[in-house]
Structure formats: structure tokens, C-alpha cells
Amino acid sequence: MKKKSVENIISLSNNLRWQIGDDFHDHLAEGIYADASEIVNNAVQTDNQKKQFRLDSKIDKIVTSKIWGFPIMFLILGLILWITIIGANYPSSILANLFLENIHPALKSFASNIGMPWWLDGFLIDGVYMAVAWVIAVMLPPMAIFFPLFTLLEDFGYLPRVAFNLDYLFKKSGAHGKQALTMSMGFGCNAAGVVATRIIDSPRERLIAIITNNFSLCNGRWPTQILIATIFIGAVVPSSLSGLASVSAVIGIAILGIFFMFFSSWALSKTVLKGEVSTFNLELPPYRPPRFWKTVYTSLIDRTLIVLWRAIIFAAPAGAAIWLISNINIGDQSIAAWIINSLDGFGFLLGLNGVILLAYIVAIPANEIVIPTILMLTVLVTGIAGGDGAGVMFELDSANETANILKAGGWTLLTAVNVMLFSLLHNPCSTTIYTIYKETKSVKWTLLASILPLIMGFIVTFLVAQIWRIII
Amino acid sequence: MNSYSPTYALLIFFILSILIFLLFRPKRGWYWVIKNNLKINEKTVTEDVLKYLYHNEISGNEVNIISLTAVLKFSDRLVVDVVKKMTIKELIKFDGNVLSLTEAGRDYALRIVRVHRLWEKYLAEKTGYDKVEWHDRAELMEHRLSHKETDLLATQLGNPLYDPHGDPIPTNQGEIANLKGAALSSLAVNSVGRITHIEDKPDIIYKQIYAENIHIGSQIRVIENNQKRVVFYAEGEDFVLAPIVAANITVDILEKDVIEEENKSRLSSLKINELANIAGISKEIRGESRRRLLDLGFVKGSPIKIDLKSPLGNPKAYLIKGTSIALRNDQASKILIKKI
């Protein structure tokens, strides 16, 4: 009896479904809007809001105009990057001075006073402490400048207009205009760029933005690029042009990164990601005066400190690993030397060397410590004078001294070019990888995002090296 | 490093890349071909035979073993073998040399058609695959889903009536709605109708219709129809098709009293400073995108105008319900308006 009535209800509902057709969702939404607008008409009086809107549309006319739209955009983004790179130098050198020149020796002498064994003192102070101190000194200032500036622009309402202006270019590669913003954010920090993709509500385009964010040259890689370009690229041209040449080389690498971003966005949207849902719409909210202090505060807490904290967590074990591989000997060589020797062949094929590859392996936690690690390892394996001892990362004040060490390590112009390329095209740092996992909750996409740029890096440096050797 | 030479290294690299390309290129890569061939079994062939017979029964064509082996992409021996077994199982029967479905065979065929169309609906609503890929993906899926899974899928999709091409979906009882309407190429000049179905086979023709931006659900009026071309008017634009292409579009002739005025046009044709009211969203916007547009206020009757044009002309921002929303031109072409 009961079962029969249930069946009746089901067949009735099936019948009704056939009758109402598939438009009823639309009718429902229309009905809700009709009701809502009736309520609004009865309850809300609009009067002086019109004036506000006029100013908005005037700003909009300028920032999205054919003539001024793009120049204004490049000017603002260029200015922010410039302020960040130049402005971060001073606090960075102060921090480096404090952590590395003052606190580090103080810790060392304290350790020897209380009679700490050499291995514990080396492991903790030369390894863990150094890596953490380095990451804070190099990472904190640019992020503390870049993120608040960027967040202010966001709060003002300008960033959606950038997405609006650039959407057509991104559409061509299957991506969302808002990827322009997450990409720019990536110039500050890839991990923050990945978090910023939350603004993209279309699943496919969001994954594209996450996976390709690593092609934005982040703050941790700019100094590497600038240093190598100054030493090697600047030296090929007459000294009057060397500044210009090295700056254009660095900018060229950043633009190459944008090119790779577009290319892999296109390739991803045509292959592995084509099944993900894709929707597009972009709200252009009204402008409003940024709430300055609140913005600065939240961007420091939300973005800078969280990213910094993750970086520190990953840098500490890396520092320990770097110290250990340089100080533990197997047979007559340290572990580092063994690995470097075994990687040398592959490194040579890519126009790099074993030292550079090992540095990129142990420095996965933070791109900031790649150069110090390369210097330390080069001194370790070549046995030339310099540095502070096995497993102690260091950097030199003058580019000349750095150049001498690198050249003693067998670096040529090809090595320099390929290090610049490889610095752009390699796996994201572990902070970013962890963030990608947090955001996508998928091992598959995390793996793809980590390995794809690495494979590209291998292919590009390999091709450059072979062609270079054939031609020159 | 003795035998190293950059030229050899490059050569080896290119040979490897070509090999990887041949193995894994989309669709025709050796890896995929082998993988798909391994999956072919009697079930697949049986179901394809049933489906082919069913479609021909609907269109009233006779099928014999020669046309069957010519159409199906399996080896002739396999097809003949399977047909033999199917007659024993009483899924099909021979009248002379004409093959036809038995009652049981028709039931089975309907079940396959049901899975195929439901899966196309699923692809349209819940994934981002391109229209032109739906058919091929559904072809693979229809052999895999069980009875239970199919019903579950139907429930999750809200027991849809039509697939995204406008074909009716059989119910789990095996009932199927009749497709109303006639081929566009057979309509008289000045007849008014609504597009109810766009055939997705063959691929080449479907891609042409797709490229013309013709939408299911559009009201049309035939302007010209002869051996050379079919011209019709819809949503403020004229469309010109070859008769062979037009034959794949089904149009339901409308009664006088349900014909809507012809002053509708597409949002993409709105110019700066023009005002309009939304007249509806095309059936071609589905799933998540459709719900998002409705949420944003793109409902019948809402006033709309262009707020901003981006420097490259696409997207444009529209002012609707007091907010500025940017849409791409291909989306705007699927929203209908009445200009004021």
C-alpha cells in the first residue's frame, strides 16, 4: 500500500517535470528579481548617489581608454616594482648586517664560551640559523613594501580595470583577465600570487593561473638575475653600456617569463584542463578611497607574515641539510662533493654544472639562498680561498669578488645565461608548492605545477647550450 | 664526455621528441590507439550495432549487413561474428537480408541512447569541454555506465528531457518524446519557427553550424530557400547556409499566436549610448555560467546599456542593476535584448 503511493508520487513528479519544462530556473530567478525590485521601489529613495557615479565613470573612461589605458597600467605596475626593488635594498642590507655580521659572530662566540661541541654549533648556528636569517633579511623588506602597495591599488578599485583591459590577451590563451593581477602579484611572491588566484571564480581559469604563476619572476629571483647580469652580461659590452645591457637582460628574462606564462596557459587549456568548467564575468566595482592603515595592517598580517612564516619553516631544515652535506664525509669527500661530481655530467649537458644543480636542489625552500649556496659550494669543491667555512653560506659585498669565485668555479658566459634562464624556469619554491597544494587540494595539480616549469627549464637550457656550442 | 658532441646531443633530443609526439599526440597517438583497441570487445560492437539500427529505424532507412560493416569502424569479421550472436540472443532479426531490431533489441538500444544523451547533458552542464567534443566523449562513455549509474546520473542532472543538441532523452522506462519539427532546408520562405535540434553528426557540418554562432531555441524566419542556399533571419542577423548544412538543423514551426515579435537582437549588437531591456538568455548558456548570469541580474526585463569598452574592444562592461559587469563578446551574443 505504502509502496504504491510512493510510486504514484514519483510518477506524478516525473509527469510534472515534463510539463514545466526546463525553463523554471530562469522563471524562478526572474520572479525573485521582480519581487526584490518591488521591495526596493517601496523602501529605498535614491537621490544624491548619481553624482558619485559620474566621477567613477570619468576615471573609468581614462583608465580603460584606447590611448591611455595601457600606458597608465604599465607605468603604475612598473613604478611599484621599481619602488620595491630599490626601496628594499636599504632595509635588506641593514637586516643582513644585523643578522649575519653582528648576531652570527655573537652566537658563535657564545657557543664556544659555553663549550658547545663543534658539530652542534655548526648544525644549529651555521646551518639552521644562517638559512633562516638569510631568508628573513632578503625576503621581508620587498614583501613588506610590495604587498601593501599592491593591496592599496586593489582597495582603490583599480585592479579590476587592469583585468578588464587585458582580458582579450588572456582570453586568447584560454585564461581569465584576472590572471593579469595574480601574475603581477607573482612578481612579488609566487606563493602570494597563488593565494591571490582566489579572485578567479572560474575553476579552469583558476587552475591555469595557479599552475603558471611560477613564470612570474618573484622577489627571491630578481637579485639573482641582477647579480649574474651585472657580472657576466654587463662585461660583454663596452663599460659605458654595461648598466643598460644588464638591465635589459633582466627585463628580457622577465618578459620571457610572461611569454612562457601565455604559452603554457594556452597549452594547458587545450590539453589537461579542457574538461574543467569555465565561466567568465568580471565585476567593475565603484572606486573608493583606500583605507590606508587598515590596508597596510591587513596586507602585512595576511600576506607578508604568513608567507614569511611558511618560508622560515621550510628554510630551517634546508639550512641544516646544506650544512650537513658539506660537513659529513664519505670516504675522502663530503656528501656535497659526491653529489656535485655525479651531477656534473648532466649539468654540463644543460650548460650548467653540478654545483648549480645541487644548489637548486637544496635551495628548494627559498630562491633567496641559491646564490649564497652556489658560492659556498664552489669554494668547497674548488678549494680556493674565501668564504667562512664548509656549510656556511655567504655573499660578497663586491660583484668583482663574486665574479672571481664564480669564474674559478668554471663559469662562462653560457653558464651565466643558462643560470638566468634556469632561475626563471625551475620548480617553484617549497613554500609555493605547499600553497598550491593548500589551494587546489589536489596532488595531481600540485605535481604538474611543480614539474612542468622544471621540464621546460631543462629543455630550454639544453637547447641553448647545444646551439651555443655549435655556433661559438 | 669523450664522445660528446652538441650536434649529436641535439639530434638525439629531436628524435626523442618526435617519438614522444607520435606516441602521445591527442587522439591519433600510438599509445591512445593501442589503448582504445584493447578496449574494443563484443559488448562495444553489439551496442554500436544496436544504436545504428535504432537510428536508421527512426529515419526509416533499411540496413543490411553490407551497409552495417561499411559504417562501423571494426573489422568485418568481428561485426559478422557479433551479428550472428545477436540473432541467437534475439536482439535483432533478419527479414530477407534486411536487419531490424526485436522488441528486446529496441529496449537495449534505447538504454544506450539514454546513456549517450545523458552524458552529453552532463558534459554540457558540469564540465568545460568544448561542444565539438561532447559526441566523441559520450560515444566512449555509453559502453561503460551500468543501469544504476545511469539512473544516478539522471537524478543528479534533474532528469533532463532533452540533451544539449535538442534530442529527447529516453526515460528509464524506455519512453521517448517525439522530436517535433522539420529540417530547415525543407521550409517554405517566410515560415517562422524555433530551432529545436542541431544534429552533431557528421563532425564537419556540426563544426560549421557551431562556427556560424547559431543557437538552439532561437526564433527564425526563412528569407530564401533554393538549391544553392538557405537564408534565414534570427535575432537581428541574417544567416546564410548551404542546403546540406541547413538539413542538419531541425525547426519547429510556430503557431501564429506563439510567434514573438521580431525586434529581439543579441546583446553583442548593442552600441554605446543605446538602451535596451534583457529579453532572455539563450539555451546555449548552460550550467554554472547561466546561474551566474541570472544571479547578477541578467533576467527578462532588466534595463541594460554599455558602460565601458576595453581598449581592445572585447570584453565590454554593461551597466545592469546599477553595477558594471564585464562580459566577453561571445557571451553577449547569447543574451537577447529588445532595444528601446
CSV table of N, CA and C in Angstrom, one decimal, chain A residues 14 17-19 21-23 25-27 29-30 33 37 53 57 60-61 63-66 69-70 161 163-171 174-177 201-205 270-271 274-286 345-346 348-349 459 462-463 465-467 469-470, chain B residues 1 4-7 9-10 13-14 26 121 125-130 133 137 158-162 168-169 171-172 175-177 281 283 288-300 302 307-317 319 321-331:
chain,number,residue,atom,x,y,z
A,14,ASN,N,7.5,13.0,-12.1
A,14,ASN,CA,8.1,12.9,-13.4
A,14,ASN,C,7.2,13.5,-14.5
A,17,ARG,N,7.4,17.2,-14.1
A,17,ARG,CA,8.6,17.7,-14.7
A,17,ARG,C,8.6,17.9,-16.2
A,18,TRP,N,7.9,17.0,-16.8
A,18,TRP,CA,7.8,17.1,-18.3
A,18,TRP,C,7.0,18.3,-18.7
A,19,GLN,N,6.0,18.6,-17.8
A,19,GLN,CA,5.1,19.7,-18.1
A,19,GLN,C,5.7,21.1,-17.9
A,21,GLY,N,8.8,21.9,-18.1
A,21,GLY,CA,9.9,22.2,-19.0
A,21,GLY,C,11.1,22.6,-18.2
A,22,ASP,N,12.2,23.0,-19.0
A,22,ASP,CA,13.5,23.2,-18.3
A,22,ASP,C,13.7,24.7,-18.1
A,23,ASP,N,12.7,25.5,-18.2
A,23,ASP,CA,13.0,27.0,-18.0
A,23,ASP,C,12.7,27.4,-16.6
A,25,HIS,N,14.1,27.3,-13.8
A,25,HIS,CA,15.1,28.0,-13.0
A,25,HIS,C,15.1,29.5,-13.4
A,26,ASP,N,15.0,29.8,-14.7
A,26,ASP,CA,15.0,31.1,-15.2
A,26,ASP,C,13.9,31.9,-14.6
A,27,HIS,N,12.7,31.3,-14.7
A,27,HIS,CA,11.5,31.9,-14.2
A,27,HIS,C,11.6,32.2,-12.7
A,29,ALA,N,14.4,32.8,-11.0
A,29,ALA,CA,15.2,33.9,-10.8
A,29,ALA,C,14.5,35.2,-11.2
A,30,GLU,N,13.8,35.2,-12.3
A,30,GLU,CA,13.1,36.4,-12.7
A,30,GLU,C,12.1,36.8,-11.6
A,33,TYR,N,13.8,38.4,-8.7
A,33,TYR,CA,14.2,39.8,-9.0
A,33,TYR,C,13.1,40.8,-9.1
A,37,SER,N,12.8,44.0,-6.8
A,37,SER,CA,12.8,45.4,-7.2
A,37,SER,C,11.6,46.1,-6.8
A,53,PHE,N,28.5,58.5,-9.0
A,53,PHE,CA,28.7,57.6,-10.2
A,53,PHE,C,29.4,58.3,-11.3
A,57,SER,N,32.7,57.1,-13.5
A,57,SER,CA,32.7,56.8,-15.0
A,57,SER,C,33.8,57.7,-15.7
A,60,ASP,N,37.0,55.9,-15.1
A,60,ASP,CA,36.9,54.7,-16.0
A,60,ASP,C,37.2,55.0,-17.4
A,61,LYS,N,36.7,56.1,-17.9
A,61,LYS,CA,36.9,56.5,-19.3
A,61,LYS,C,38.3,56.6,-19.6
A,63,VAL,N,41.1,55.4,-17.6
A,63,VAL,CA,42.0,54.2,-17.4
A,63,VAL,C,41.6,53.0,-18.3
A,64,THR,N,40.5,53.1,-19.0
A,64,THR,CA,40.2,52.0,-20.0
A,64,THR,C,40.2,52.5,-21.4
A,65,SER,N,40.7,53.7,-21.6
A,65,SER,CA,40.7,54.3,-23.0
A,65,SER,C,41.7,53.7,-23.9
A,66,LYS,N,41.5,53.8,-25.2
A,66,LYS,CA,42.4,53.1,-26.1
A,66,LYS,C,43.8,53.7,-26.0
A,69,GLY,N,44.9,53.7,-21.6
A,69,GLY,CA,44.7,52.5,-20.8
A,69,GLY,C,45.9,51.7,-20.5
A,70,PHE,N,46.7,51.4,-21.6
A,70,PHE,CA,47.9,50.6,-21.4
A,70,PHE,C,49.0,51.3,-20.8
A,161,ARG,N,40.0,47.0,-13.2
A,161,ARG,CA,40.1,47.6,-14.6
A,161,ARG,C,41.3,47.1,-15.4
A,163,ALA,N,42.4,44.0,-15.2
A,163,ALA,CA,41.9,42.7,-15.7
A,163,ALA,C,41.0,43.0,-16.9
A,164,PHE,N,40.2,44.0,-16.8
A,164,PHE,CA,39.3,44.4,-17.9
A,164,PHE,C,40.0,44.7,-19.2
A,165,ASN,N,41.1,45.5,-19.0
A,165,ASN,CA,41.9,46.0,-20.2
A,165,ASN,C,42.6,44.8,-20.8
A,166,LEU,N,43.1,43.9,-20.0
A,166,LEU,CA,44.0,42.8,-20.6
A,166,LEU,C,43.2,41.5,-20.9
A,167,ASP,N,41.9,41.5,-20.6
A,167,ASP,CA,41.2,40.2,-20.7
A,167,ASP,C,41.4,39.6,-22.1
A,168,TYR,N,41.3,40.4,-23.2
A,168,TYR,CA,41.3,39.9,-24.5
A,168,TYR,C,42.6,39.1,-24.8
A,169,LEU,N,43.7,39.6,-24.3
A,169,LEU,CA,45.0,38.9,-24.5
A,169,LEU,C,45.0,37.5,-23.7
A,170,PHE,N,44.4,37.5,-22.5
A,170,PHE,CA,44.4,36.3,-21.7
A,170,PHE,C,43.4,35.3,-22.3
A,171,LYS,N,42.3,35.9,-22.9
A,171,LYS,CA,41.3,35.0,-23.5
A,171,LYS,C,41.9,34.2,-24.6
A,174,GLY,N,43.3,31.2,-23.4
A,174,GLY,CA,42.4,30.3,-22.6
A,174,GLY,C,42.3,30.7,-21.2
A,175,ALA,N,42.8,31.9,-20.8
A,175,ALA,CA,42.9,32.3,-19.4
A,175,ALA,C,41.9,33.4,-19.1
A,176,HIS,N,41.9,33.8,-17.9
A,176,HIS,CA,41.0,34.9,-17.4
A,176,HIS,C,41.8,36.2,-17.2
A,177,GLY,N,41.1,37.3,-17.5
A,177,GLY,CA,41.8,38.6,-17.4
A,177,GLY,C,42.3,38.8,-16.0
A,201,ASP,N,36.9,33.1,-10.2
A,201,ASP,CA,35.9,32.1,-9.7
A,201,ASP,C,35.6,31.0,-10.7
A,202,SER,N,36.2,31.1,-11.9
A,202,SER,CA,36.0,30.0,-12.9
A,202,SER,C,37.1,28.9,-12.6
A,203,PRO,N,36.6,27.7,-12.4
A,203,PRO,CA,37.6,26.6,-12.0
A,203,PRO,C,38.8,26.4,-12.9
A,204,ARG,N,38.5,26.4,-14.2
A,204,ARG,CA,39.5,26.1,-15.2
A,204,ARG,C,40.6,27.2,-15.2
A,205,GLU,N,40.1,28.4,-15.3
A,205,GLU,CA,41.0,29.6,-15.4
A,205,GLU,C,41.8,29.8,-14.1
A,270,LYS,N,44.3,23.7,-23.6
A,270,LYS,CA,43.9,22.9,-24.7
A,270,LYS,C,44.0,21.4,-24.4
A,271,THR,N,44.8,21.1,-23.3
A,271,THR,CA,45.0,19.7,-23.1
A,271,THR,C,44.4,19.3,-21.7
A,274,LYS,N,41.1,21.1,-20.2
A,274,LYS,CA,39.9,21.5,-21.1
A,274,LYS,C,38.6,21.0,-20.5
A,275,GLY,N,38.6,20.0,-19.6
A,275,GLY,CA,37.4,19.5,-19.0
A,275,GLY,C,36.9,20.3,-17.9
A,276,GLU,N,37.7,21.2,-17.3
A,276,GLU,CA,37.3,21.9,-16.2
A,276,GLU,C,36.3,23.0,-16.6
A,277,VAL,N,35.3,23.3,-15.7
A,277,VAL,CA,34.3,24.3,-16.0
A,277,VAL,C,34.9,25.7,-16.2
A,278,SER,N,34.4,26.4,-17.2
A,278,SER,CA,34.9,27.7,-17.5
A,278,SER,C,33.8,28.7,-17.5
A,279,THR,N,33.8,29.7,-16.7
A,279,THR,CA,32.8,30.8,-16.7
A,279,THR,C,33.5,32.1,-16.8
A,280,PHE,N,32.9,33.1,-17.3
A,280,PHE,CA,33.5,34.4,-17.2
A,280,PHE,C,32.5,35.5,-16.9
A,281,ASN,N,32.9,36.3,-15.9
A,281,ASN,CA,32.3,37.6,-15.7
A,281,ASN,C,33.1,38.4,-14.7
A,282,LEU,N,33.1,39.6,-14.8
A,282,LEU,CA,34.0,40.4,-14.1
A,282,LEU,C,33.3,41.7,-13.6
A,283,GLU,N,33.2,41.8,-12.3
A,283,GLU,CA,32.5,43.0,-11.8
A,283,GLU,C,33.5,44.1,-11.7
A,284,LEU,N,33.1,45.3,-12.2
A,284,LEU,CA,33.9,46.5,-12.0
A,284,LEU,C,33.3,47.4,-10.9
A,285,PRO,N,33.8,47.2,-9.7
A,285,PRO,CA,33.2,47.8,-8.5
A,285,PRO,C,33.5,49.3,-8.6
A,286,PRO,N,32.7,50.2,-7.9
A,286,PRO,CA,32.9,51.6,-7.9
A,286,PRO,C,34.3,51.9,-7.1
A,345,GLY,N,77.9,15.8,-15.1
A,345,GLY,CA,77.7,15.4,-16.5
A,345,GLY,C,76.4,15.9,-17.0
A,346,PHE,N,75.3,15.7,-16.2
A,346,PHE,CA,74.0,16.2,-16.6
A,346,PHE,C,74.0,17.7,-16.6
A,348,PHE,N,76.6,19.6,-17.3
A,348,PHE,CA,77.3,20.1,-18.5
A,348,PHE,C,76.4,20.1,-19.7
A,349,LEU,N,75.6,19.0,-19.8
A,349,LEU,CA,74.6,18.9,-20.9
A,349,LEU,C,73.7,20.1,-21.0
A,459,ILE,N,64.6,21.7,-20.9
A,459,ILE,CA,64.6,21.7,-22.4
A,459,ILE,C,65.3,23.0,-22.9
A,462,PHE,N,69.0,23.2,-22.2
A,462,PHE,CA,69.7,22.2,-23.0
A,462,PHE,C,69.8,22.7,-24.5
A,463,LEU,N,68.7,23.2,-25.0
A,463,LEU,CA,68.8,23.7,-26.4
A,463,LEU,C,69.8,24.9,-26.5
A,465,ALA,N,72.3,25.5,-24.7
A,465,ALA,CA,73.7,25.1,-24.5
A,465,ALA,C,74.2,24.4,-25.8
A,466,GLN,N,73.4,23.5,-26.4
A,466,GLN,CA,73.9,22.8,-27.6
A,466,GLN,C,74.1,23.8,-28.8
A,467,ILE,N,73.1,24.7,-29.0
A,467,ILE,CA,73.2,25.6,-30.1
A,467,ILE,C,74.4,26.6,-29.9
A,469,ARG,N,77.1,25.9,-28.3
A,469,ARG,CA,78.4,25.2,-28.5
A,469,ARG,C,78.6,25.0,-30.0
A,470,ILE,N,77.5,24.8,-30.8
A,470,ILE,CA,77.7,24.6,-32.2
A,470,ILE,C,78.1,25.9,-32.9
B,1,MET,N,82.7,12.0,-21.2
B,1,MET,CA,82.4,13.2,-22.1
B,1,MET,C,83.2,13.1,-23.4
B,4,TYR,N,81.1,13.2,-26.5
B,4,TYR,CA,80.0,14.2,-26.6
B,4,TYR,C,80.2,15.1,-27.7
B,5,SER,N,79.2,15.4,-28.4
B,5,SER,CA,79.2,16.5,-29.4
B,5,SER,C,77.8,17.1,-29.4
B,6,PRO,N,77.8,18.4,-29.4
B,6,PRO,CA,76.5,19.1,-29.3
B,6,PRO,C,75.5,18.7,-30.4
B,7,THR,N,76.1,18.5,-31.6
B,7,THR,CA,75.2,18.1,-32.7
B,7,THR,C,74.5,16.8,-32.5
B,9,ALA,N,73.9,15.4,-29.5
B,9,ALA,CA,73.0,15.6,-28.4
B,9,ALA,C,71.7,16.2,-28.9
B,10,LEU,N,71.8,17.2,-29.8
B,10,LEU,CA,70.6,17.8,-30.4
B,10,LEU,C,69.8,16.8,-31.2
B,13,PHE,N,68.0,14.5,-29.0
B,13,PHE,CA,66.9,15.2,-28.4
B,13,PHE,C,65.7,15.3,-29.4
B,14,PHE,N,66.0,15.6,-30.6
B,14,PHE,CA,64.9,15.7,-31.6
B,14,PHE,C,64.2,14.4,-31.9
B,26,PRO,N,47.4,14.0,-29.2
B,26,PRO,CA,46.0,13.8,-28.9
B,26,PRO,C,45.3,12.9,-30.0
B,121,LYS,N,24.6,15.7,-21.9
B,121,LYS,CA,24.0,16.7,-21.0
B,121,LYS,C,24.9,17.0,-19.8
B,125,GLU,N,26.6,20.5,-18.9
B,125,GLU,CA,26.2,21.3,-17.7
B,125,GLU,C,27.3,21.4,-16.7
B,126,LYS,N,28.1,20.3,-16.5
B,126,LYS,CA,29.0,20.2,-15.4
B,126,LYS,C,30.5,20.2,-15.7
B,127,THR,N,30.8,20.3,-17.0
B,127,THR,CA,32.3,20.3,-17.4
B,127,THR,C,32.5,21.5,-18.4
B,128,GLY,N,33.7,21.7,-18.7
B,128,GLY,CA,34.0,22.8,-19.6
B,128,GLY,C,34.4,22.3,-21.0
B,129,TYR,N,34.2,21.0,-21.3
B,129,TYR,CA,34.6,20.5,-22.6
B,129,TYR,C,33.9,21.3,-23.7
B,130,ASP,N,34.6,21.5,-24.8
B,130,ASP,CA,34.0,22.2,-26.0
B,130,ASP,C,32.9,21.4,-26.6
B,133,GLU,N,33.4,18.3,-28.8
B,133,GLU,CA,34.0,17.1,-28.2
B,133,GLU,C,32.9,16.3,-27.5
B,137,ARG,N,33.1,12.0,-26.7
B,137,ARG,CA,33.3,11.5,-25.3
B,137,ARG,C,32.1,10.7,-24.9
B,158,GLY,N,18.8,16.2,-12.7
B,158,GLY,CA,17.4,16.7,-12.6
B,158,GLY,C,16.6,16.1,-13.6
B,159,ASN,N,16.8,14.8,-14.0
B,159,ASN,CA,16.0,14.1,-15.0
B,159,ASN,C,15.7,15.0,-16.2
B,160,PRO,N,16.7,15.4,-17.0
B,160,PRO,CA,16.5,16.3,-18.1
B,160,PRO,C,15.7,15.6,-19.2
B,161,LEU,N,15.0,16.4,-20.0
B,161,LEU,CA,14.2,15.9,-21.1
B,161,LEU,C,14.9,15.9,-22.4
B,162,TYR,N,15.8,16.9,-22.6
B,162,TYR,CA,16.5,17.0,-23.9
B,162,TYR,C,18.0,17.0,-23.6
B,168,PRO,N,15.6,14.3,-27.7
B,168,PRO,CA,14.9,13.9,-26.4
B,168,PRO,C,15.7,12.7,-25.8
B,169,ILE,N,15.7,12.7,-24.4
B,169,ILE,CA,16.4,11.6,-23.7
B,169,ILE,C,15.3,10.6,-23.3
B,171,THR,N,13.4,7.9,-21.1
B,171,THR,CA,13.3,7.7,-19.6
B,171,THR,C,13.8,6.4,-19.3
B,172,ASN,N,13.9,6.1,-18.0
B,172,ASN,CA,14.4,4.7,-17.6
B,172,ASN,C,13.4,3.6,-17.9
B,175,GLU,N,10.5,5.2,-22.4
B,175,GLU,CA,9.7,6.1,-23.2
B,175,GLU,C,10.6,7.2,-23.8
B,176,ILE,N,10.2,7.7,-25.0
B,176,ILE,CA,10.9,8.8,-25.6
B,176,ILE,C,10.0,9.7,-26.3
B,177,ALA,N,10.2,11.0,-26.0
B,177,ALA,CA,9.4,12.0,-26.7
B,177,ALA,C,9.7,12.1,-28.1
B,281,ILE,N,18.0,34.7,-21.9
B,281,ILE,CA,19.4,34.2,-22.1
B,281,ILE,C,19.2,32.9,-23.0
B,283,LYS,N,19.6,29.3,-24.8
B,283,LYS,CA,19.7,27.9,-24.2
B,283,LYS,C,21.2,27.5,-24.3
B,288,GLU,N,26.8,26.3,-14.8
B,288,GLU,CA,27.3,27.4,-13.8
B,288,GLU,C,27.2,28.8,-14.4
B,289,SER,N,27.5,28.9,-15.7
B,289,SER,CA,27.5,30.2,-16.3
B,289,SER,C,26.2,30.9,-16.3
B,290,ARG,N,25.2,30.0,-16.6
B,290,ARG,CA,23.8,30.5,-16.7
B,290,ARG,C,23.3,31.0,-15.3
B,291,ARG,N,23.6,30.2,-14.3
B,291,ARG,CA,23.2,30.6,-13.0
B,291,ARG,C,23.9,31.8,-12.5
B,292,ARG,N,25.1,32.0,-12.9
B,292,ARG,CA,25.9,33.2,-12.5
B,292,ARG,C,25.3,34.4,-13.1
B,293,LEU,N,24.9,34.3,-14.4
B,293,LEU,CA,24.3,35.5,-15.1
B,293,LEU,C,23.0,35.8,-14.5
B,294,LEU,N,22.2,34.8,-14.2
B,294,LEU,CA,20.9,35.1,-13.5
B,294,LEU,C,21.1,35.8,-12.2
B,295,ASP,N,22.1,35.3,-11.4
B,295,ASP,CA,22.4,35.9,-10.1
B,295,ASP,C,22.8,37.3,-10.3
B,296,LEU,N,23.5,37.6,-11.3
B,296,LEU,CA,24.0,39.0,-11.5
B,296,LEU,C,22.8,39.9,-12.0
B,297,GLY,N,21.7,39.4,-12.3
B,297,GLY,CA,20.6,40.3,-12.7
B,297,GLY,C,20.3,40.3,-14.2
B,298,PHE,N,20.8,39.3,-14.9
B,298,PHE,CA,20.5,39.3,-16.4
B,298,PHE,C,19.2,38.5,-16.5
B,299,VAL,N,18.1,39.1,-16.1
B,299,VAL,CA,16.8,38.4,-16.2
B,299,VAL,C,15.9,39.3,-17.1
B,300,LYS,N,14.9,38.6,-17.6
B,300,LYS,CA,14.0,39.3,-18.5
B,300,LYS,C,13.5,40.6,-18.0
B,302,SER,N,15.2,43.4,-17.3
B,302,SER,CA,16.2,44.3,-16.7
B,302,SER,C,16.7,45.3,-17.8
B,307,ASP,N,28.5,50.3,-20.5
B,307,ASP,CA,29.2,51.2,-19.6
B,307,ASP,C,30.6,51.5,-20.1
B,308,LEU,N,31.3,50.5,-20.5
B,308,LEU,CA,32.7,50.8,-21.0
B,308,LEU,C,33.1,49.7,-22.0
B,309,LYS,N,34.0,50.2,-22.9
B,309,LYS,CA,34.6,49.3,-23.8
B,309,LYS,C,36.0,49.1,-23.5
B,310,SER,N,36.6,47.9,-23.4
B,310,SER,CA,38.0,47.8,-23.1
B,310,SER,C,38.8,48.2,-24.3
B,311,PRO,N,40.1,48.6,-24.1
B,311,PRO,CA,40.9,49.2,-25.2
B,311,PRO,C,41.0,48.2,-26.4
B,312,LEU,N,40.9,46.9,-26.2
B,312,LEU,CA,40.9,46.0,-27.3
B,312,LEU,C,39.6,45.6,-27.8
B,313,GLY,N,38.5,46.3,-27.3
B,313,GLY,CA,37.2,46.1,-27.8
B,313,GLY,C,36.4,44.9,-27.2
B,314,ASN,N,37.1,44.0,-26.6
B,314,ASN,CA,36.5,42.8,-26.0
B,314,ASN,C,37.2,42.5,-24.7
B,315,PRO,N,36.6,42.4,-23.6
B,315,PRO,CA,35.2,42.4,-23.3
B,315,PRO,C,34.6,43.9,-23.2
B,316,LYS,N,33.3,43.9,-23.0
B,316,LYS,CA,32.6,45.2,-22.8
B,316,LYS,C,32.0,45.1,-21.4
B,317,ALA,N,31.9,46.3,-20.7
B,317,ALA,CA,31.3,46.3,-19.4
B,317,ALA,C,29.9,46.8,-19.6
B,319,LEU,N,26.2,48.1,-17.9
B,319,LEU,CA,25.6,48.6,-16.7
B,319,LEU,C,24.2,47.9,-16.5
B,321,LYS,N,21.4,46.8,-13.3
B,321,LYS,CA,21.0,46.9,-11.9
B,321,LYS,C,22.0,47.7,-11.1
B,322,GLY,N,22.5,48.8,-11.7
B,322,GLY,CA,23.4,49.7,-11.0
B,322,GLY,C,24.8,49.2,-10.8
B,323,THR,N,25.2,48.0,-11.4
B,323,THR,CA,26.5,47.5,-11.3
B,323,THR,C,27.1,47.4,-12.7
B,324,SER,N,28.4,47.5,-12.8
B,324,SER,CA,29.1,47.4,-14.0
B,324,SER,C,29.7,46.0,-14.1
B,325,ILE,N,29.2,45.2,-15.1
B,325,ILE,CA,29.6,43.8,-15.2
B,325,ILE,C,30.2,43.6,-16.6
B,326,ALA,N,31.5,43.1,-16.7
B,326,ALA,CA,32.1,42.9,-17.9
B,326,ALA,C,31.8,41.5,-18.5
B,327,LEU,N,31.4,41.4,-19.7
B,327,LEU,CA,31.2,40.2,-20.4
B,327,LEU,C,32.0,40.1,-21.7
B,328,ARG,N,32.4,38.9,-22.1
B,328,ARG,CA,33.1,38.8,-23.4
B,328,ARG,C,32.0,38.8,-24.5
B,329,ASN,N,32.5,39.1,-25.7
B,329,ASN,CA,31.5,39.2,-26.8
B,329,ASN,C,30.8,37.9,-27.1
B,330,ASP,N,31.5,36.8,-27.0
B,330,ASP,CA,30.8,35.6,-27.4
B,330,ASP,C,29.7,35.2,-26.3
B,331,GLN,N,29.9,35.7,-25.1
B,331,GLN,CA,28.8,35.5,-24.1
B,331,GLN,C,27.6,36.5,-24.5
